[in-house]
Amino acid sequence: MWNASTGKHLFTYHGHNGVASAVAWSSDSTRIASGGGDATVQVWQAV
């Protein structure tokens, strides 16, 4: 995750075996979903 204004790296989510090819925020901004090249979907609590 990066700060969009500064480009500074903030933290990294781990879970896919390979690249994350799609990312989406929930409408209430509390979760992030990612689809990976390993054919899995991960749902994360936004920090």
mmCIF file of C-alpha atoms in Angstrom, residues 1-2 8-13:
data_model
loop_
_atom_site.group_PDB
_atom_site.id
_atom_site.type_symbol
_atom_site.label_atom_id
_atom_site.label_comp_id
_atom_site.label_asym_id
_atom_site.label_seq_id
_atom_site.Cartn_x
_atom_site.Cartn_y
_atom_site.Cartn_z
ATOM 1 C CA MET A 1 0.000 0.000 0.000
ATOM 2 C CA TRP A 2 1.330 3.453 -0.936
ATOM 3 C CA LYS A 8 5.695 6.526 0.118
ATOM 4 C CA HIS A 9 5.332 2.797 0.793
ATOM 5 C CA LEU A 10 3.169 2.286 3.898
ATOM 6 C CA PHE A 11 2.788 -1.489 4.276
ATOM 7 C CA THR A 12 2.391 -4.751 2.344
ATOM 8 C CA TYR A 13 -0.481 -7.222 2.400
#
